Amino acid sequence: MRMKVILEPIDDGGYTIYAPALPGCISQGHTREEALVNIQEAIALYLEPVEDDFLLDSQALVQEITL
């Protein structure tokens, strides 16, 4: 999956980074490289299913799709 992220420099020399397609998915790092690694982890956690996401009606169908 490919996703655009926005890096913004902050006063202490580090970076804030966020994924506009995922509201509230934000991270930071002391360097650009660190910020990029951190946002990848944040995105993975953001997209990880939560157990109560699967409390469904007994007739509901669950299907996985590839993006």
mmCIF file with all atom_site columns, C-alpha atoms in Angstrom:
data_model
loop_
_atom_site.group_PDB
_atom_site.id
_atom_site.type_symbol
_atom_site.label_atom_id
_atom_site.label_alt_id
_atom_site.label_comp_id
_atom_site.label_asym_id
_atom_site.label_entity_id
_atom_site.label_seq_id
_atom_site.pdbx_PDB_ins_code
_atom_site.Cartn_x
_atom_site.Cartn_y
_atom_site.Cartn_z
_atom_site.occupancy
_atom_site.B_iso_or_equiv
_atom_site.pdbx_formal_charge
_atom_site.auth_seq_id
_atom_site.auth_comp_id
_atom_site.auth_asym_id
_atom_site.auth_atom_id
_atom_site.pdbx_PDB_model_num
ATOM 1  C CA . MET A 1 1  ? 0.000   0.000   0.000  1.00 0.00 ? 1  MET A CA 1
ATOM 2  C CA . ARG A 1 2  ? 1.239   3.490   -0.803 1.00 0.00 ? 2  ARG A CA 1
ATOM 3  C CA . MET A 1 3  ? 0.244   6.509   1.254  1.00 0.00 ? 3  MET A CA 1
ATOM 4  C CA . LYS A 1 4  ? 1.272   10.144  1.215  1.00 0.00 ? 4  LYS A CA 1
ATOM 5  C CA . VAL A 1 5  ? 2.570   11.633  4.452  1.00 0.00 ? 5  VAL A CA 1
ATOM 6  C CA . ILE A 1 6  ? 3.376   15.235  5.345  1.00 0.00 ? 6  ILE A CA 1
ATOM 7  C CA . LEU A 1 7  ? 6.618   16.157  7.142  1.00 0.00 ? 7  LEU A CA 1
ATOM 8  C CA . GLU A 1 8  ? 6.707   19.505  8.938  1.00 0.00 ? 8  GLU A CA 1
ATOM 9  C CA . PRO A 1 9  ? 9.860   20.800  10.650 1.00 0.00 ? 9  PRO A CA 1
ATOM 10 C CA . ILE A 1 10 ? 9.463   21.793  14.296 1.00 0.00 ? 10 ILE A CA 1
ATOM 11 C CA . ASP A 1 11 ? 11.412  24.331  16.327 1.00 0.00 ? 11 ASP A CA 1
ATOM 12 C CA . ASP A 1 12 ? 13.746  21.844  18.047 1.00 0.00 ? 12 ASP A CA 1
ATOM 13 C CA . GLY A 1 13 ? 15.038  20.552  14.713 1.00 0.00 ? 13 GLY A CA 1
ATOM 14 C CA . GLY A 1 14 ? 12.829  17.483  14.529 1.00 0.00 ? 14 GLY A CA 1
ATOM 15 C CA . TYR A 1 15 ? 9.790   16.732  12.416 1.00 0.00 ? 15 TYR A CA 1
ATOM 16 C CA . THR A 1 16 ? 6.085   16.204  12.907 1.00 0.00 ? 16 THR A CA 1
ATOM 17 C CA . ILE A 1 17 ? 4.647   13.793  10.366 1.00 0.00 ? 17 ILE A CA 1
ATOM 18 C CA . TYR A 1 18 ? 1.078   12.835  9.595  1.00 0.00 ? 18 TYR A CA 1
ATOM 19 C CA . ALA A 1 19 ? -1.016  10.881  7.109  1.00 0.00 ? 19 ALA A CA 1
ATOM 20 C CA . PRO A 1 20 ? -3.817  13.122  5.794  1.00 0.00 ? 20 PRO A CA 1
ATOM 21 C CA . ALA A 1 21 ? -5.855  10.086  4.665  1.00 0.00 ? 21 ALA A CA 1
ATOM 22 C CA . LEU A 1 22 ? -5.967  8.810   8.270  1.00 0.00 ? 22 LEU A CA 1
ATOM 23 C CA . PRO A 1 23 ? -7.398  11.498  10.577 1.00 0.00 ? 23 PRO A CA 1
ATOM 24 C CA . GLY A 1 24 ? -5.467  11.716  13.840 1.00 0.00 ? 24 GLY A CA 1
ATOM 25 C CA . CYS A 1 25 ? -2.613  9.510   12.625 1.00 0.00 ? 25 CYS A CA 1
ATOM 26 C CA . ILE A 1 26 ? 0.402   11.611  13.600 1.00 0.00 ? 26 ILE A CA 1
ATOM 27 C CA . SER A 1 27 ? 3.922   11.024  14.867 1.00 0.00 ? 27 SER A CA 1
ATOM 28 C CA . GLN A 1 28 ? 7.278   12.769  15.094 1.00 0.00 ? 28 GLN A CA 1
ATOM 29 C CA . GLY A 1 29 ? 11.007  12.136  15.038 1.00 0.00 ? 29 GLY A CA 1
ATOM 30 C CA . HIS A 1 30 ? 14.315  13.851  15.628 1.00 0.00 ? 30 HIS A CA 1
ATOM 31 C CA . THR A 1 31 ? 15.270  13.260  11.974 1.00 0.00 ? 31 THR A CA 1
ATOM 32 C CA . ARG A 1 32 ? 13.295  12.770  8.763  1.00 0.00 ? 32 ARG A CA 1
ATOM 33 C CA . GLU A 1 33 ? 14.284  9.105   8.716  1.00 0.00 ? 33 GLU A CA 1
ATOM 34 C CA . GLU A 1 34 ? 13.143  8.567   12.313 1.00 0.00 ? 34 GLU A CA 1
ATOM 35 C CA . ALA A 1 35 ? 9.857   10.361  11.625 1.00 0.00 ? 35 ALA A CA 1
ATOM 36 C CA . LEU A 1 36 ? 9.236   8.144   8.583  1.00 0.00 ? 36 LEU A CA 1
ATOM 37 C CA . VAL A 1 37 ? 9.862   4.977   10.599 1.00 0.00 ? 37 VAL A CA 1
ATOM 38 C CA . ASN A 1 38 ? 7.592   6.251   13.377 1.00 0.00 ? 38 ASN A CA 1
ATOM 39 C CA . ILE A 1 39 ? 4.701   7.117   11.041 1.00 0.00 ? 39 ILE A CA 1
ATOM 40 C CA . GLN A 1 40 ? 4.889   3.656   9.475  1.00 0.00 ? 40 GLN A CA 1
ATOM 41 C CA . GLU A 1 41 ? 4.369   2.168   12.939 1.00 0.00 ? 41 GLU A CA 1
ATOM 42 C CA . ALA A 1 42 ? 1.568   4.643   13.667 1.00 0.00 ? 42 ALA A CA 1
ATOM 43 C CA . ILE A 1 43 ? -0.174  3.762   10.384 1.00 0.00 ? 43 ILE A CA 1
ATOM 44 C CA . ALA A 1 44 ? 0.099   0.031   11.105 1.00 0.00 ? 44 ALA A CA 1
ATOM 45 C CA . LEU A 1 45 ? -1.448  0.542   14.553 1.00 0.00 ? 45 LEU A CA 1
ATOM 46 C CA . TYR A 1 46 ? -4.148  2.824   13.127 1.00 0.00 ? 46 TYR A CA 1
ATOM 47 C CA . LEU A 1 47 ? -5.164  0.192   10.582 1.00 0.00 ? 47 LEU A CA 1
ATOM 48 C CA . GLU A 1 48 ? -4.932  -2.780  12.963 1.00 0.00 ? 48 GLU A CA 1
ATOM 49 C CA . PRO A 1 49 ? -8.368  -4.227  13.662 1.00 0.00 ? 49 PRO A CA 1
ATOM 50 C CA . VAL A 1 50 ? -9.677  -3.970  17.200 1.00 0.00 ? 50 VAL A CA 1
ATOM 51 C CA . GLU A 1 51 ? -11.291 -7.083  18.629 1.00 0.00 ? 51 GLU A CA 1
ATOM 52 C CA . ASP A 1 52 ? -14.676 -5.419  19.161 1.00 0.00 ? 52 ASP A CA 1
ATOM 53 C CA . ASP A 1 53 ? -14.686 -4.486  15.456 1.00 0.00 ? 53 ASP A CA 1
ATOM 54 C CA . PHE A 1 54 ? -15.845 -8.048  14.911 1.00 0.00 ? 54 PHE A CA 1
ATOM 55 C CA . LEU A 1 55 ? -18.952 -8.012  17.110 1.00 0.00 ? 55 LEU A CA 1
ATOM 56 C CA . LEU A 1 56 ? -21.289 -8.482  14.201 1.00 0.00 ? 56 LEU A CA 1
ATOM 57 C CA . ASP A 1 57 ? -24.798 -9.600  13.479 1.00 0.00 ? 57 ASP A CA 1
ATOM 58 C CA . SER A 1 58 ? -24.915 -13.394 13.150 1.00 0.00 ? 58 SER A CA 1
ATOM 59 C CA . GLN A 1 59 ? -25.795 -13.062 9.444  1.00 0.00 ? 59 GLN A CA 1
ATOM 60 C CA . ALA A 1 60 ? -23.057 -10.549 8.618  1.00 0.00 ? 60 ALA A CA 1
ATOM 61 C CA . LEU A 1 61 ? -20.412 -11.526 6.089  1.00 0.00 ? 61 LEU A CA 1
ATOM 62 C CA . VAL A 1 62 ? -16.758 -10.595 6.594  1.00 0.00 ? 62 VAL A CA 1
ATOM 63 C CA . GLN A 1 63 ? -14.596 -10.291 3.500  1.00 0.00 ? 63 GLN A CA 1
ATOM 64 C CA . GLU A 1 64 ? -11.005 -9.174  3.126  1.00 0.00 ? 64 GLU A CA 1
ATOM 65 C CA . ILE A 1 65 ? -9.999  -6.920  0.231  1.00 0.00 ? 65 ILE A CA 1
ATOM 66 C CA . THR A 1 66 ? -6.619  -5.927  -1.160 1.00 0.00 ? 66 THR A CA 1
ATOM 67 C CA . LEU A 1 67 ? -5.863  -2.240  -1.600 1.00 0.00 ? 67 LEU A CA 1
#
